[in-house]
Amino acid sequence: MIRLARVSSTSFNSSSRPALVDLRNRIVLASRARALGTAGAPGSSPEGDGIDGPLISDKGLQAIEATSSSKNEPRWRYHRGVPDLRQELPTYVRDLGKPVLADPLVNKGTAFLWSERERFHLRGLLPARMVTMEEQTAKVLEEYREGAWDKAARDPNDEMVSAGLTPDNIRKWEYLTGIQGQNETLYYRVLMDNFAEMASVVYTPTVGWACLNFSRMFRVARGMYFSSRDKGHMVSIAYNWPSHEVDAIVVTDGSRILGLGDLGMNGMGISIGKLDLYVAAAGFHPARVLPCVIDVGTNNPKLRKDKSYLGLNQPRIEGDEYLQVVDEFVAAVKARWPKVLIQFEDFRTEYAYKLLERYRYDHLCFNDDIQGTAATALAGIYAGLAAIGKPYSDIRHMRFVVCGAGSAGMGVIQWLCKAMEKHGADHDEAARNFWILDADGLLTEARVSGVDKLTQRFARPAADGEMADGAGVEEVVTKVRPDVLLGLSGAGRIWSPKTIEALAEGTERPLIFPMSNPSHKSECSAEDAAKYAKGRGIFASGSPFEDAAFDGKVLPSNQSNNLYVFPGLALGAKLCQATLVTDGMIMAASEALAACNRPEDLAKGRIYPGLSDVRSISARVAAAVMKQAHLEGVATREQAIAAIEKDLRAFGDDTEQDGDARDGEEGEDGMKTFLYKYVVNEMYFPVYTPLAYVPRGVLE
């Protein structure tokens, strides 16, 4: 039994210091017990122990330790109207919301009590878990004594270390994040001017490490954190965000982050990374984008055992209960910002399609994993056809072997089918051009009952030659001799040398697209593709690889990354204030991206343009999206419609042309249209502007 009391320093000598430390720790726990109502009955201590006050039993102490991180709040206690001596008088706070978090003297971070979060409008601005100062202190000391990278380097099973991530990547990411927290204008100017160099630091693959370590590295709150505990309050919580104008939201539930699996609340890192590209690559204003996460728990046992994890420590909610939470989130943000565009990011397969179909016909939204990945892949296929001197229409005759039947894989397959149908193939003919392999191998009609209807369409006949259900990729490629080998499995190096050799034997210029992220999840490397295809392949991966060489010839390592599409797609939809994101708009984005390639680059096997002028790429994609939105009658912004119609009068309905002979202004990619210039002029450009003091309440 211990008591709470003042302890005389004379009661201890130097040899008693460990006991003093232990006693101090137990006193802190006991003070929580008083707050939580678990203290024992009053009593008196034996003479000479230097302690007086109420007692707490060992059983009560265990109860405190079990609830110290729970939703219950510790409270300061008073004795006869006198505050506990460890408590200071209240600190006066004259702000609400984000300014409270920005004040280092009053900010408690994730230690704000639930009641304080309500009173100071902080709910939704912090992760769901409430921690104590002792827990914060322990995390600080852990990071101080051994950084996240050092800890990862000691772990032979760490995914990002095995992927080739280096301490220099982490150093650069941490430095840039620090600049972003102090000076966003400078951060985005540096990122925009050096995009090709920095894209791999702020986005894949380094963003994967940032997500894995999000809770551990959490310092400055960015974006909004909605959780299943907020059900019934999300509209009110949305008003805790200070900006009255938000153009774009990227939201995830953290269930399938890149190829890293269920990261729960840590998935916020991908929302932040995506919106960095919205600003740097497409010119969205940083004050008008909002990263969000919907925390419904996690099924990752490693995370739930991690003391530093800041998300809900519970299994994921499922079914109708889950859908109701997402429904309320969508309703809340649309009520707060009616014209906002929502990008759904890294939702697991069983909900990704369901949510897209649930909202796409009523709200301005798209799913980047399904639609963005598909649009990027199609652009690469079109450019690959151009590189070997064939027209886009030849896609209807191409044969595809695809590894991966998740949301991204099926999104790409569906989109390639749409392109085939656009160029004359019928519904069934397009489906017959695909051989799909999931984790169990080749998908045939023998097991269609175990897959969703979307995938059943592509099941091969049960008597498909000599290939049985579950056949491996090497056997399938050897017998099918496809033109394209696509990988969206996230399974790592599953394409053996014999697989790539068989692919190259069947076609003169095979297209090799291992698109899984991050790099170590890619189905093959650029070096292997060059070596085993004997330098004849055209290679494009989801994460960056160095250029490879074969027989003294440099073979480009193209990156088939969504960043080519989603910033421009979102920008085009936002500028014309489209009511929906249609399939036609996404198809226009694919064609515009493919048209960005120069003939001399295609001749070298470069099928995606360089990122050094990424804003020009996004502007061309946005212009094509806007024009298609107008043709389909979903564009509503009058100023944008006027620019679109001016282009149509000047050049007709040629969505692939980017010229304006009348203006006479030349650029690297040819002549600029009126619409292209309109898009560029609407982009945010990070420069320092004059400042003017405006009192609170004025112009708000």
XYZ file of C-alpha atoms in Angstrom:
700
model
C 0.000 0.000 0.000
C 1.194 3.538 -0.693
C -0.131 6.955 0.272
C -0.123 10.309 -1.422
C 1.592 13.020 0.552
C 4.414 15.464 0.752
C 7.687 13.637 1.132
C 10.414 15.224 3.189
C 13.784 15.208 1.459
C 15.410 14.372 4.798
C 13.619 11.039 4.800
C 15.962 9.812 2.041
C 19.697 9.544 1.674
C 21.693 8.931 -1.526
C 21.397 5.167 -1.168
C 17.613 5.539 -1.193
C 17.511 7.311 -4.595
C 16.130 4.290 -6.559
C 13.366 3.937 -4.012
C 12.612 7.645 -4.363
C 12.321 7.345 -8.123
C 10.024 4.340 -7.753
C 7.930 6.167 -5.202
C 7.656 9.213 -7.414
C 6.388 7.060 -10.288
C 3.868 5.382 -8.023
C 2.694 8.764 -6.756
C 1.983 9.848 -10.365
C -0.035 6.690 -10.893
C -1.810 7.192 -7.614
C -2.779 10.732 -8.585
C -4.404 9.255 -11.671
C -6.218 6.811 -9.433
C -7.754 9.663 -7.509
C -8.845 11.198 -10.789
C -10.309 7.916 -11.987
C -11.950 7.096 -8.679
C -9.900 3.943 -7.965
C -8.211 5.047 -4.728
C -8.596 2.922 -1.625
C -10.033 3.915 1.713
C -8.243 6.504 3.844
C -5.823 5.240 6.380
C -2.625 6.011 8.168
C 0.886 4.820 7.475
C 3.298 3.352 9.940
C 5.395 5.844 11.832
C 8.542 7.084 10.164
C 7.590 6.504 6.513
C 7.199 10.245 5.952
C 3.854 9.779 4.225
C 0.339 10.739 5.114
C -2.855 10.820 3.080
C -5.242 8.364 1.393
C -4.100 4.850 0.589
C -4.166 2.989 -2.732
C -3.962 -0.764 -2.985
C -1.745 -2.710 -5.378
C -4.921 -3.930 -7.068
C -5.988 -0.331 -7.581
C -2.544 0.470 -8.973
C -2.950 -2.229 -11.618
C -6.304 -0.774 -12.567
C -4.700 2.630 -13.118
C -1.974 1.216 -15.330
C -4.587 -0.609 -17.391
C -6.630 2.548 -17.953
C -3.895 5.166 -18.248
C -4.274 5.304 -22.037
C -8.023 4.858 -22.116
C -10.609 7.451 -22.995
C -11.043 8.305 -19.311
C -9.515 11.620 -18.371
C -7.224 12.223 -15.395
C -8.267 15.264 -13.372
C -6.464 17.497 -10.929
C -7.672 16.967 -7.358
C -8.121 19.556 -4.657
C -7.941 19.204 -0.850
C -10.142 21.607 1.110
C -10.156 24.052 -1.798
C -6.375 24.060 -2.190
C -4.983 22.740 -5.514
C -2.499 19.886 -5.635
C 0.999 21.354 -5.293
C 2.041 19.761 -8.585
C -0.637 21.732 -10.396
C 0.001 25.231 -11.656
C -2.693 27.860 -12.092
C -4.555 27.742 -15.431
C -2.901 29.164 -18.526
C -5.096 31.692 -20.279
C -5.915 30.719 -23.877
C -7.474 33.288 -26.188
C -7.620 31.182 -29.372
C -9.537 28.205 -30.654
C -8.664 25.468 -33.107
C -5.401 25.371 -35.044
C -3.897 28.506 -33.408
C -3.911 26.594 -30.106
C -1.831 23.828 -31.685
C 0.509 26.422 -33.204
C 1.284 28.020 -29.813
C 4.239 26.131 -28.288
C 3.431 27.378 -24.777
C -0.069 25.897 -24.651
C 0.127 23.071 -27.163
C -0.102 19.616 -25.567
C -0.293 17.690 -28.830
C -2.003 14.339 -28.432
C -2.144 14.874 -24.630
C -5.089 17.269 -24.871
C -7.953 15.852 -22.819
C -11.171 14.947 -24.605
C -12.986 17.783 -22.870
C -10.218 20.202 -23.875
C -10.480 19.056 -27.457
C -14.169 19.900 -27.363
C -13.772 23.238 -25.599
C -10.935 24.474 -27.765
C -12.304 23.154 -31.081
C -9.483 20.638 -31.484
C -11.592 17.594 -32.191
C -10.670 16.292 -35.621
C -7.373 18.185 -35.623
C -5.529 15.467 -33.688
C -5.353 11.659 -33.907
C -7.996 9.834 -31.900
C -5.764 8.436 -29.192
C -5.166 10.556 -26.093
C -1.775 10.030 -24.452
C -0.187 11.225 -21.233
C 2.822 13.471 -20.816
C 4.733 10.468 -19.476
C 4.067 8.606 -22.715
C 5.104 11.627 -24.753
C 8.292 11.884 -22.700
C 9.099 8.225 -23.279
C 8.640 8.650 -27.029
C 10.874 11.726 -27.093
C 13.603 9.889 -25.216
C 13.323 6.860 -27.464
C 13.724 9.003 -30.575
C 16.481 11.036 -28.951
C 18.489 7.969 -28.025
C 17.802 5.959 -31.173
C 16.198 7.428 -34.260
C 13.617 5.646 -36.377
C 16.180 4.907 -39.055
C 18.666 3.381 -36.594
C 15.942 1.160 -35.208
C 14.894 0.076 -38.694
C 18.482 -0.646 -39.713
C 18.817 -3.110 -36.812
C 15.762 -5.040 -37.977
C 16.669 -7.546 -40.714
C 12.974 -7.770 -41.660
C 12.340 -4.037 -42.040
C 10.540 -3.564 -45.356
C 11.879 -0.148 -46.274
C 15.501 -1.056 -45.539
C 15.168 -4.139 -47.723
C 13.636 -1.888 -50.393
C 16.866 0.079 -50.615
C 15.801 3.187 -48.705
C 18.838 4.958 -47.278
C 19.511 7.274 -44.330
C 19.984 10.050 -46.859
C 16.373 9.635 -48.059
C 15.189 10.001 -44.473
C 17.460 12.974 -43.801
C 16.090 14.774 -46.848
C 12.487 13.949 -45.941
C 12.904 15.178 -42.353
C 14.594 18.385 -43.484
C 11.940 19.173 -46.080
C 9.178 18.400 -43.571
C 10.768 20.856 -41.161
C 10.824 23.555 -43.850
C 7.172 22.836 -44.658
C 6.193 23.347 -41.024
C 7.937 26.736 -40.891
C 7.478 28.219 -44.365
C 5.096 26.572 -46.811
C 5.720 29.120 -49.560
C 9.433 28.345 -49.556
C 8.805 24.608 -49.290
C 6.565 24.486 -52.347
C 8.818 26.772 -54.376
C 11.802 24.506 -53.746
C 9.728 21.392 -54.487
C 8.252 22.857 -57.664
C 11.628 24.021 -59.012
C 13.335 20.692 -58.204
C 10.459 18.293 -58.678
C 12.306 15.602 -60.631
C 14.938 15.395 -57.896
C 12.603 15.581 -54.899
C 9.575 13.572 -56.049
C 11.023 10.323 -54.689
C 11.552 11.991 -51.289
C 8.114 13.560 -50.778
C 6.309 10.701 -52.561
C 7.145 7.082 -53.375
C 9.180 5.351 -52.119
C 10.047 7.548 -49.102
C 6.395 8.263 -48.312
C 6.078 4.561 -47.495
C 8.609 4.976 -44.696
C 6.815 8.135 -43.544
C 3.560 6.172 -43.231
C 5.163 3.266 -41.390
C 6.649 5.714 -38.876
C 3.849 8.312 -38.840
C 2.871 7.892 -35.179
C 6.460 7.668 -34.031
C 7.468 10.816 -35.955
C 4.272 12.760 -35.157
C 5.114 16.316 -34.124
C 2.965 18.848 -35.992
C -0.688 18.056 -36.651
C -1.622 18.373 -40.327
C -5.030 17.711 -41.836
C -8.126 16.267 -40.188
C -8.579 13.022 -38.280
C -12.073 11.550 -38.347
C -12.791 8.314 -36.513
C -15.621 5.895 -35.898
C -15.915 7.451 -32.408
C -16.990 10.682 -34.097
C -20.131 9.151 -35.537
C -22.966 11.639 -35.249
C -20.601 14.615 -34.859
C -18.637 14.800 -38.115
C -20.428 17.832 -39.543
C -19.634 19.814 -36.405
C -16.056 18.545 -36.421
C -15.581 19.646 -40.042
C -16.168 23.235 -38.888
C -13.103 22.998 -36.659
C -11.026 23.363 -39.824
C -10.382 27.106 -40.145
C -10.559 27.504 -43.931
C -13.929 28.312 -45.457
C -12.666 27.287 -48.896
C -11.274 23.826 -49.621
C -10.891 22.751 -53.231
C -9.590 19.209 -52.783
C -9.539 16.496 -50.129
C -7.481 13.310 -50.236
C -8.865 10.758 -47.779
C -7.794 7.248 -46.784
C -8.847 4.709 -44.193
C -5.291 3.365 -44.067
C -6.370 -0.161 -44.948
C -4.032 -0.704 -47.924
C -1.203 1.814 -47.972
C 0.974 1.317 -51.065
C 2.152 -2.295 -50.820
C 2.607 -2.092 -47.053
C -0.796 -3.327 -45.939
C -3.029 -2.078 -43.142
C -1.395 0.946 -41.476
C -4.527 2.328 -39.820
C -4.329 5.982 -38.844
C -0.717 6.084 -40.047
C -2.179 6.212 -43.553
C -2.515 9.978 -43.053
C 1.030 10.148 -44.449
C -0.188 9.176 -47.925
C -2.930 11.838 -47.890
C -0.345 14.485 -46.984
C 2.082 13.249 -49.646
C -0.563 13.229 -52.387
C -1.616 16.796 -51.638
C 1.991 17.965 -51.709
C 1.867 16.891 -55.354
C -1.463 18.660 -55.886
C 0.285 21.891 -54.928
C 3.721 21.404 -56.499
C 2.643 19.608 -59.685
C -0.803 21.098 -60.371
C -0.814 24.496 -58.674
C -3.506 23.981 -56.053
C -3.257 26.578 -53.294
C -1.814 24.960 -50.133
C -4.413 26.695 -47.953
C -7.209 25.078 -49.967
C -6.270 21.403 -49.818
C -7.070 19.111 -46.904
C -5.527 15.696 -46.091
C -7.896 13.442 -44.146
C -7.948 10.005 -42.572
C -10.952 7.991 -41.439
C -9.760 5.920 -38.473
C -11.965 2.877 -37.983
C -9.320 0.776 -36.239
C -6.709 -1.585 -37.641
C -6.373 -5.315 -38.152
C -2.592 -5.035 -37.985
C -1.571 -6.766 -34.722
C 1.885 -5.170 -34.802
C 0.352 -1.691 -34.767
C -2.086 -2.503 -31.993
C 0.811 -3.639 -29.819
C 2.863 -0.535 -30.634
C 2.787 1.866 -27.679
C 3.527 4.822 -29.960
C 0.577 4.163 -32.305
C -1.847 7.095 -32.182
C -4.858 5.522 -33.877
C -7.798 3.632 -32.405
C -6.560 0.437 -30.774
C -9.412 -1.759 -31.972
C -10.208 -4.139 -34.844
C -11.572 -2.467 -37.955
C -15.311 -2.024 -38.067
C -16.863 -3.721 -41.088
C -19.984 -3.951 -43.215
C -22.853 -1.503 -42.890
C -21.339 0.098 -39.794
C -18.209 0.942 -41.787
C -20.207 2.294 -44.733
C -22.231 4.504 -42.411
C -19.040 6.081 -41.070
C -17.766 6.839 -44.584
C -21.232 8.084 -45.592
C -21.190 10.524 -42.704
C -17.685 11.713 -43.595
C -18.686 12.426 -47.203
C -21.867 14.184 -46.088
C -19.925 16.257 -43.540
C -17.236 17.548 -45.896
C -19.773 18.232 -48.645
C -21.908 20.186 -46.169
C -18.883 22.232 -45.106
C -17.418 22.661 -48.621
C -20.123 21.885 -51.233
C -17.820 22.153 -54.272
C -14.899 20.143 -52.884
C -13.340 17.336 -54.921
C -12.696 14.113 -52.972
C -9.925 11.696 -53.918
C -10.241 8.276 -52.281
C -6.819 6.793 -51.627
C -5.588 3.336 -50.616
C -8.868 1.730 -49.568
C -8.720 -2.064 -49.627
C -10.258 -3.867 -52.576
C -13.527 -5.018 -50.984
C -14.497 -1.409 -50.245
C -12.641 0.564 -52.939
C -15.029 -0.324 -55.769
C -18.051 -0.274 -53.513
C -17.328 3.248 -52.302
C -16.519 4.527 -55.787
C -19.810 3.244 -57.160
C -21.605 4.545 -54.082
C -20.520 8.167 -54.568
C -19.264 8.797 -58.118
C -22.684 9.521 -59.624
C -23.682 12.069 -56.963
C -20.410 13.694 -55.908
C -17.260 15.108 -57.473
C -14.855 12.293 -56.588
C -12.544 9.632 -57.944
C -10.423 6.757 -56.676
C -6.785 7.163 -57.603
C -5.855 3.497 -57.109
C -8.567 2.382 -59.514
C -8.904 5.265 -61.971
C -5.597 7.124 -61.637
C -3.476 3.972 -61.929
C -5.566 2.798 -64.882
C -5.269 6.119 -66.722
C -1.495 6.158 -66.207
C -1.094 2.565 -67.400
C -3.183 3.194 -70.518
C -1.092 6.263 -71.355
C 2.020 4.080 -71.133
C 0.497 1.427 -73.419
C -0.483 4.095 -75.958
C 3.019 5.579 -75.827
C 4.512 2.090 -76.131
C 2.501 1.543 -79.312
C 3.725 4.874 -80.640
C 7.324 3.926 -79.769
C 7.129 0.839 -82.008
C 5.352 2.735 -84.796
C 1.824 1.476 -84.258
C -1.435 3.467 -83.881
C -3.390 3.598 -80.622
C -6.143 1.546 -82.244
C -3.880 -1.514 -82.255
C -4.542 -1.880 -78.524
C -7.599 -3.959 -79.429
C -5.292 -6.717 -80.732
C -2.817 -6.779 -77.806
C -2.616 -9.704 -75.381
C -2.088 -8.975 -71.674
C -0.947 -11.165 -68.792
C -1.739 -9.376 -65.537
C -0.460 -10.345 -62.092
C -2.743 -8.859 -59.441
C -6.520 -8.846 -59.147
C -6.906 -6.205 -56.436
C -8.509 -2.788 -56.814
C -5.558 -1.363 -58.771
C -5.138 -4.428 -60.986
C -8.813 -4.717 -61.865
C -9.025 -0.955 -62.366
C -6.266 -1.133 -64.978
C -7.842 -4.139 -66.695
C -11.261 -2.496 -66.858
C -9.732 0.651 -68.266
C -7.733 -1.148 -70.935
C -10.953 -2.908 -71.934
C -12.693 0.451 -72.321
C -9.864 1.611 -74.588
C -10.183 -1.564 -76.689
C -13.933 -1.025 -76.991
C -13.359 2.606 -77.965
C -11.218 1.353 -80.852
C -13.735 -1.196 -82.106
C -13.518 -4.326 -79.954
C -16.756 -5.714 -78.576
C -17.290 -6.451 -74.893
C -16.387 -10.140 -75.039
C -13.517 -9.689 -77.483
C -11.836 -7.214 -75.133
C -12.150 -9.571 -72.155
C -10.551 -12.427 -74.118
C -7.330 -10.412 -74.439
C -6.543 -10.848 -70.714
C -5.063 -13.627 -68.584
C -5.349 -12.685 -64.908
C -3.363 -14.228 -62.069
C -4.155 -13.608 -58.423
C -2.471 -15.050 -55.331
C -3.749 -18.512 -56.339
C -2.477 -18.346 -59.925
C -4.362 -18.183 -63.223
C -8.042 -17.395 -62.793
C -10.340 -19.744 -64.692
C -14.041 -20.545 -64.616
C -13.265 -23.410 -62.243
C -13.304 -20.998 -59.284
C -15.434 -18.057 -60.368
C -17.710 -18.600 -57.381
C -14.931 -17.350 -55.134
C -14.354 -14.004 -56.900
C -16.486 -10.903 -57.385
C -18.597 -10.298 -60.472
C -16.215 -7.670 -61.780
C -13.412 -10.225 -61.973
C -15.548 -13.140 -63.177
C -15.822 -11.564 -66.619
C -12.111 -12.243 -67.204
C -11.955 -15.850 -66.012
C -10.472 -18.059 -68.699
C -12.447 -21.107 -69.875
C -11.846 -24.151 -67.699
C -10.427 -25.971 -70.734
C -8.145 -23.100 -71.727
C -5.581 -25.052 -73.732
C -3.447 -27.051 -71.328
C -3.456 -24.482 -68.533
C -5.310 -25.446 -65.409
C -6.719 -23.115 -62.814
C -3.903 -21.768 -60.668
C -1.188 -22.021 -63.332
C 1.886 -19.931 -62.550
C 2.997 -16.814 -64.371
C 5.930 -18.507 -66.087
C 3.684 -21.190 -67.581
C 1.057 -18.654 -68.646
C 3.550 -16.337 -70.325
C 5.260 -19.248 -72.087
C 1.992 -20.492 -73.584
C 0.171 -17.208 -74.206
C 3.136 -15.187 -75.590
C 1.591 -11.845 -74.590
C 2.561 -8.389 -75.843
C 2.349 -6.898 -72.354
C 3.232 -8.218 -68.888
C 1.579 -6.124 -66.177
C 2.254 -6.401 -62.464
C 0.019 -4.972 -59.747
C 0.349 -7.761 -57.213
C 2.604 -6.159 -54.581
C 4.228 -9.581 -54.259
C 7.837 -8.651 -54.990
C 10.138 -10.355 -57.527
C 7.741 -12.986 -58.883
C 8.821 -12.671 -62.532
C 11.681 -15.107 -62.963
C 14.366 -14.805 -65.658
C 12.591 -17.560 -67.631
C 9.322 -15.601 -67.465
C 10.926 -12.499 -68.976
C 12.806 -14.573 -71.553
C 9.551 -16.264 -72.622
C 7.891 -12.863 -72.931
C 10.702 -11.565 -75.162
C 10.577 -14.675 -77.355
C 6.943 -14.001 -78.213
C 7.194 -10.385 -79.359
C 9.821 -8.094 -80.805
C 9.296 -5.205 -78.333
C 7.644 -6.537 -75.164
C 6.100 -4.035 -72.764
C 7.203 -4.876 -69.210
C 5.185 -2.993 -66.572
C 5.916 -4.026 -62.939
C 3.747 -1.320 -61.370
C 3.617 -2.404 -57.721
C 4.828 0.025 -55.044
C 7.172 0.562 -53.299
C 10.307 -0.572 -55.151
C 10.853 -3.850 -53.289
C 7.270 -4.877 -54.076
C 7.910 -4.527 -57.810
C 7.569 -7.782 -59.772
C 10.989 -7.334 -61.389
C 13.781 -4.772 -61.566
C 14.826 -2.649 -64.528
C 18.137 -4.503 -64.645
C 16.428 -7.899 -64.894
C 14.052 -6.638 -67.589
C 16.957 -5.351 -69.674
C 19.085 -8.452 -69.179
C 16.540 -11.194 -69.807
C 14.620 -9.405 -72.578
C 18.020 -8.840 -74.227
C 17.583 -5.083 -74.375
C 14.440 -5.240 -76.520
C 11.841 -4.525 -73.855
C 10.149 -1.246 -72.922
C 10.160 -1.006 -69.143
C 7.882 1.025 -66.841
C 7.588 0.574 -63.061
C 5.460 2.086 -60.332
C 8.434 3.200 -58.218
C 11.657 4.658 -59.609
C 14.580 2.524 -60.805
C 17.866 3.639 -62.302
C 18.247 3.295 -66.079
C 19.627 -0.109 -67.056
C 22.132 -1.078 -69.736
C 22.511 -3.986 -72.145
C 25.378 -4.483 -74.599
C 26.499 -0.918 -74.025
C 23.056 0.542 -74.740
C 21.225 2.552 -72.079
C 17.641 1.393 -71.618
C 15.296 3.949 -70.003
C 13.625 3.029 -66.746
C 10.238 4.697 -67.113
C 8.093 5.356 -64.074
C 4.405 4.596 -64.571
C 3.369 6.632 -61.572
C -0.059 8.079 -60.847
C 1.497 11.477 -60.207
C 1.360 12.005 -63.974
C -2.440 11.897 -63.896
C -4.165 12.616 -60.594
C -2.917 16.224 -60.077
C -3.976 17.288 -63.580
C -7.237 15.319 -63.431
C -8.156 16.988 -60.143
C -7.105 20.416 -61.411
C -9.203 20.130 -64.560
C -12.271 18.986 -62.620
C -11.806 21.819 -60.123
C -11.194 24.629 -62.637
C -14.310 23.889 -64.691
C -16.174 23.002 -61.489
C -17.369 19.713 -62.913
C -20.280 18.098 -61.154
C -18.820 14.595 -61.645
C -15.600 12.898 -62.745
C -16.702 10.850 -65.759
C -15.027 7.976 -67.574
C -14.664 10.254 -70.577
C -12.693 12.778 -68.529
C -10.310 10.064 -67.312
C -9.881 8.720 -70.854
C -9.048 12.262 -71.990
C -6.392 12.422 -69.252
C -4.800 9.188 -70.544
C -4.656 10.441 -74.104
C -3.307 13.838 -73.091
C -0.511 12.228 -71.048
C 0.450 9.927 -73.922
C 0.587 12.956 -76.242
C 3.110 14.698 -73.959
C 5.901 12.424 -75.226
C 8.258 13.773 -77.886
C 9.085 11.596 -80.928
C 12.812 11.614 -80.138
C 12.105 10.306 -76.629
C 9.769 7.586 -77.918
C 12.497 6.422 -80.284
C 14.713 5.803 -77.229
C 12.015 3.863 -75.404
C 10.961 6.711 -73.094
C 7.199 6.392 -72.848
C 6.549 8.861 -70.016
C 7.706 12.484 -70.134
C 10.348 13.819 -67.767
C 9.201 15.303 -64.472
C 11.351 18.428 -64.709
C 8.374 20.286 -66.204
C 5.605 18.466 -64.367
C 3.361 21.537 -64.288
C 3.245 21.610 -68.069
C 2.142 17.961 -68.052
C -0.550 18.659 -65.459
C -1.759 21.688 -67.411
C -2.168 19.661 -70.601
C -3.975 16.893 -68.727
C -6.224 19.457 -67.006
C -7.062 21.170 -70.300
C -8.066 17.865 -71.900
C -10.182 16.954 -68.855
C -11.953 20.323 -68.933
C -12.708 20.066 -72.629
C -14.190 16.591 -72.186
C -16.220 17.751 -69.171
C -17.719 20.514 -71.298
C -18.524 18.104 -74.142
C -20.346 15.862 -71.649
C -22.217 18.782 -70.090
C -20.793 18.486 -66.564
C -18.664 21.672 -66.576
C -20.387 24.567 -64.761
C -17.858 27.401 -64.292
C -18.640 30.099 -66.860
C -15.115 31.502 -67.117
C -13.688 28.053 -67.833
C -16.441 27.266 -70.343
C -15.614 30.473 -72.204
C -11.955 29.426 -72.506
C -12.979 25.931 -73.664
C -15.335 27.282 -76.324
C -12.682 29.705 -77.558
C -10.397 26.729 -78.114
C -13.128 24.753 -79.841
C -13.843 27.634 -82.224
C -10.140 27.975 -83.025
C -9.124 24.327 -83.316
C -12.220 22.170 -83.316
C -12.607 19.056 -81.176
C -9.007 17.848 -81.394
C -8.263 16.897 -77.813
C -4.715 15.778 -78.606
C -3.640 19.033 -80.253
C -1.788 21.534 -78.116
C -1.268 24.301 -80.599
C -2.257 27.889 -81.155
C -0.721 29.175 -84.358
C -2.540 32.484 -84.006
C -0.885 33.320 -80.717
C 2.562 32.498 -82.014
C 3.945 31.548 -78.574
C 6.198 28.525 -78.725
C 6.961 26.185 -75.834
C 8.963 23.007 -75.407
C 5.957 20.863 -76.251
C 4.620 22.983 -79.103
C 2.210 25.862 -79.410
C -0.097 26.727 -76.527
C -3.868 26.854 -76.728
C -6.089 29.446 -75.112
C -7.279 26.808 -72.658
C -3.749 25.747 -71.753
C -2.883 29.343 -70.914
C -6.054 29.698 -68.877
C -5.087 26.634 -66.813
C -1.529 27.873 -66.230
C -2.759 31.307 -65.188
C -5.086 29.732 -62.608
C -2.274 27.767 -60.938
C -0.892 28.853 -57.583
C 2.711 29.970 -57.863
C 4.725 30.072 -54.621
C 6.162 33.578 -54.246
C 6.330 35.966 -51.316
C 3.504 38.503 -51.494
C 3.001 41.776 -49.590
C 1.324 41.321 -46.209
C -1.446 43.467 -44.733
C -2.769 43.293 -41.182
C -6.513 42.619 -40.991
C -8.200 42.379 -37.540
C -10.088 39.244 -36.623
C -13.590 39.168 -38.031
C -12.760 41.413 -40.996
C -12.898 39.802 -44.468
C -13.673 36.426 -42.861
